[in-house]
Coordinates of C-alpha atoms in Angstrom, one line a residue:
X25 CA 13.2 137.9 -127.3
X26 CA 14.0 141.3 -129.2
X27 CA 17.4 140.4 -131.5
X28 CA 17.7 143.8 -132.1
X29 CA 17.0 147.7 -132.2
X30 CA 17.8 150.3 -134.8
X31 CA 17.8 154.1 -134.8
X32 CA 18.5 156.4 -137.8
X33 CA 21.3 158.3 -138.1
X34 CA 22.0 161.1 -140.8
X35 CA 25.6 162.2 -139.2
X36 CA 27.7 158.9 -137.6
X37 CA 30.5 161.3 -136.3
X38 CA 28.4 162.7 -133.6
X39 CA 26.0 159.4 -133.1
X40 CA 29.4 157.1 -132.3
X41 CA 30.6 160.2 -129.8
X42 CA 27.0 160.1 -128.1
X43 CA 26.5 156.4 -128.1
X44 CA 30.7 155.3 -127.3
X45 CA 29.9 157.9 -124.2
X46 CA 27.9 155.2 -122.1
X47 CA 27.3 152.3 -124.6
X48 CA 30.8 150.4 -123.6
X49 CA 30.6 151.2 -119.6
X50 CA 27.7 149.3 -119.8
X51 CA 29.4 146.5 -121.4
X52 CA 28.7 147.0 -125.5
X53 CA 31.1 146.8 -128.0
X54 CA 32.1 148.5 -131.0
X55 CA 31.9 147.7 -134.7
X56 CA 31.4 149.4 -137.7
X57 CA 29.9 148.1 -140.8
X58 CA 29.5 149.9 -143.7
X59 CA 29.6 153.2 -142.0
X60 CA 27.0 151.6 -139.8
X61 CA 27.6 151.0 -136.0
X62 CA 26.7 148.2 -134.3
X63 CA 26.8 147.4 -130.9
X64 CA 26.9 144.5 -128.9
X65 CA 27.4 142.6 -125.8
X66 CA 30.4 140.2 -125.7
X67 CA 30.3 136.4 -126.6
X68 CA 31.8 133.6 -124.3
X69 CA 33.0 131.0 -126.2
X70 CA 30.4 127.7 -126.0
X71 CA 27.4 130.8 -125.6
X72 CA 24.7 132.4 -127.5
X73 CA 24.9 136.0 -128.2
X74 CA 23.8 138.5 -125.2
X75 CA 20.5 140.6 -127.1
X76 CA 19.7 142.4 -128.1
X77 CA 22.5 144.5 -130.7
X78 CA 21.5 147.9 -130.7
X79 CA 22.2 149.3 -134.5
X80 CA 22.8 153.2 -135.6
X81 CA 22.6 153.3 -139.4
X82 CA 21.4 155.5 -141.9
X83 CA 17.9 154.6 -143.2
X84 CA 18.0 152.3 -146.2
X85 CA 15.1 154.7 -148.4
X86 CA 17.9 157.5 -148.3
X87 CA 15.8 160.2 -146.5
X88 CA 16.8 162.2 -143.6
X89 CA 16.4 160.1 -140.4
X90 CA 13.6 161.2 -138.0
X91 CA 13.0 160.2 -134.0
X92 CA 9.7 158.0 -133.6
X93 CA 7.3 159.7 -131.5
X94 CA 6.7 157.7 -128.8
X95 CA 9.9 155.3 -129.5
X96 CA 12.6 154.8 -127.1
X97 CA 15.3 152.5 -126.0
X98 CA 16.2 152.1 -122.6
X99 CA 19.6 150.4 -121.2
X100 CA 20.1 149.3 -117.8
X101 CA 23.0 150.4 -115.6
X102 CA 24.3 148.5 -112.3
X103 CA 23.9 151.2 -110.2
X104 CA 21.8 154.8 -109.4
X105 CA 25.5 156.7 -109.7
X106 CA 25.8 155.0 -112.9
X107 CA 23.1 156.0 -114.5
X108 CA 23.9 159.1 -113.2
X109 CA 27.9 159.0 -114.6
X110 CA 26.3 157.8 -117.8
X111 CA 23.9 160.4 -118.2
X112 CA 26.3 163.4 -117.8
X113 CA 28.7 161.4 -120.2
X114 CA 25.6 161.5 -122.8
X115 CA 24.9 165.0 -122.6
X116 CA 28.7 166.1 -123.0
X117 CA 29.4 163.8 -126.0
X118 CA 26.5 165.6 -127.8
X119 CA 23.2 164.8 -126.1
X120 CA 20.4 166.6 -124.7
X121 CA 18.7 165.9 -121.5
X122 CA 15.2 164.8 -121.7
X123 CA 14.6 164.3 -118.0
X124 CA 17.3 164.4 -115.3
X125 CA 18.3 161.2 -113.0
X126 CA 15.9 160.1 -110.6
X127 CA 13.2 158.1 -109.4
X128 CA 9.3 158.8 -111.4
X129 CA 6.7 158.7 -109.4
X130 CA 4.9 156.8 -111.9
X131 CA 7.1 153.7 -111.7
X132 CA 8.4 151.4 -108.8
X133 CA 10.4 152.6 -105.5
X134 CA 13.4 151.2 -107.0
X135 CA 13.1 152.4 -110.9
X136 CA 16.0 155.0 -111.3
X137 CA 15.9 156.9 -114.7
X138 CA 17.8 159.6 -116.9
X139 CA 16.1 160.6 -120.0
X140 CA 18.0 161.6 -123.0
X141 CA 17.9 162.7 -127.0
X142 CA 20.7 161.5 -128.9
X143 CA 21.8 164.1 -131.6
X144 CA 19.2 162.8 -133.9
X145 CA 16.7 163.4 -131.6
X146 CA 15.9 159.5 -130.8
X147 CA 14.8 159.0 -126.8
X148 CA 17.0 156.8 -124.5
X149 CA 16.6 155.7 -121.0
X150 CA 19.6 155.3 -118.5
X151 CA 17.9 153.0 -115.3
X152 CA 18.8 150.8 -112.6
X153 CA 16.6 149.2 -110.4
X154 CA 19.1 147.5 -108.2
X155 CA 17.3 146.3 -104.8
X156 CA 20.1 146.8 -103.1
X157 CA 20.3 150.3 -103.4
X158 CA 18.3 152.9 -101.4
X159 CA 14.7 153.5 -103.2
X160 CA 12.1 156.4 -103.6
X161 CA 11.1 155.9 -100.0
X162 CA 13.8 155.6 -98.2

């Protein structure tokens, strides 16, 4: 089980617009820690934790944060519109689109995707792959 995933962040301001764009429709909550945002998925009373947190924080060594190459982080949505809502959110609070919504020939009937940059540059995936909804094929 992944507890957690951090990107780097050099300016918070525009990473809390881009990530507060989508991050609570899909269910996260808000907190900020030391100028550090962390979001996470809310906590029934009597349960364990929902994971993973996903972190934004400036990197500990003091350099300029960079995207991995070959890193991303992908976040399911309920729906195909949804991803779709979510996307456009993204891109108007400050992201860049790295592949509009749709299905990928490379993955199943059902895998829906938008691909994204945040304003650091880090990749995220917006996907559903709810059965119930029409897929590639039909």
């Amino acid at each position: 089980m992944i507890a957690y995933v951090t990107v780097g962040a050099d300016d918070m301001a525009r990473a809390e617009r881009f990530y507060s764009a989508f991050l609570p429709a899909l269910g996260y909550g808000l907190e900020e820690y030391h100028g550090d945002l962390s979001y996470s998925l809310p906590v029934e009373p009597g349960q364990s934790p929902m994971l993973p947190d996903f972190y934004v924080k400036k990197p500990f060594n003091g350099r300029p944060a960079v995207a991995g190459n070959g890193n991303m982080v992908a976040f399911e949505a309920r729906s195909q519109s949804q991803v779709r809502d979510l996307h456009a959110a993204a891109l108007a609070a400050g992201g860049s689109d790295e592949g509009q919504p749709g299905f990928r020939a490379s993955y199943g009937a059902n895998f829906y995707v938008g691909y994204l940059r945040d304003p650091q540059g880090n990749k995220i995936a917006l996907y559903s792959s709810n059965p119930d909804e029409p897929g590639r094929d039909g």
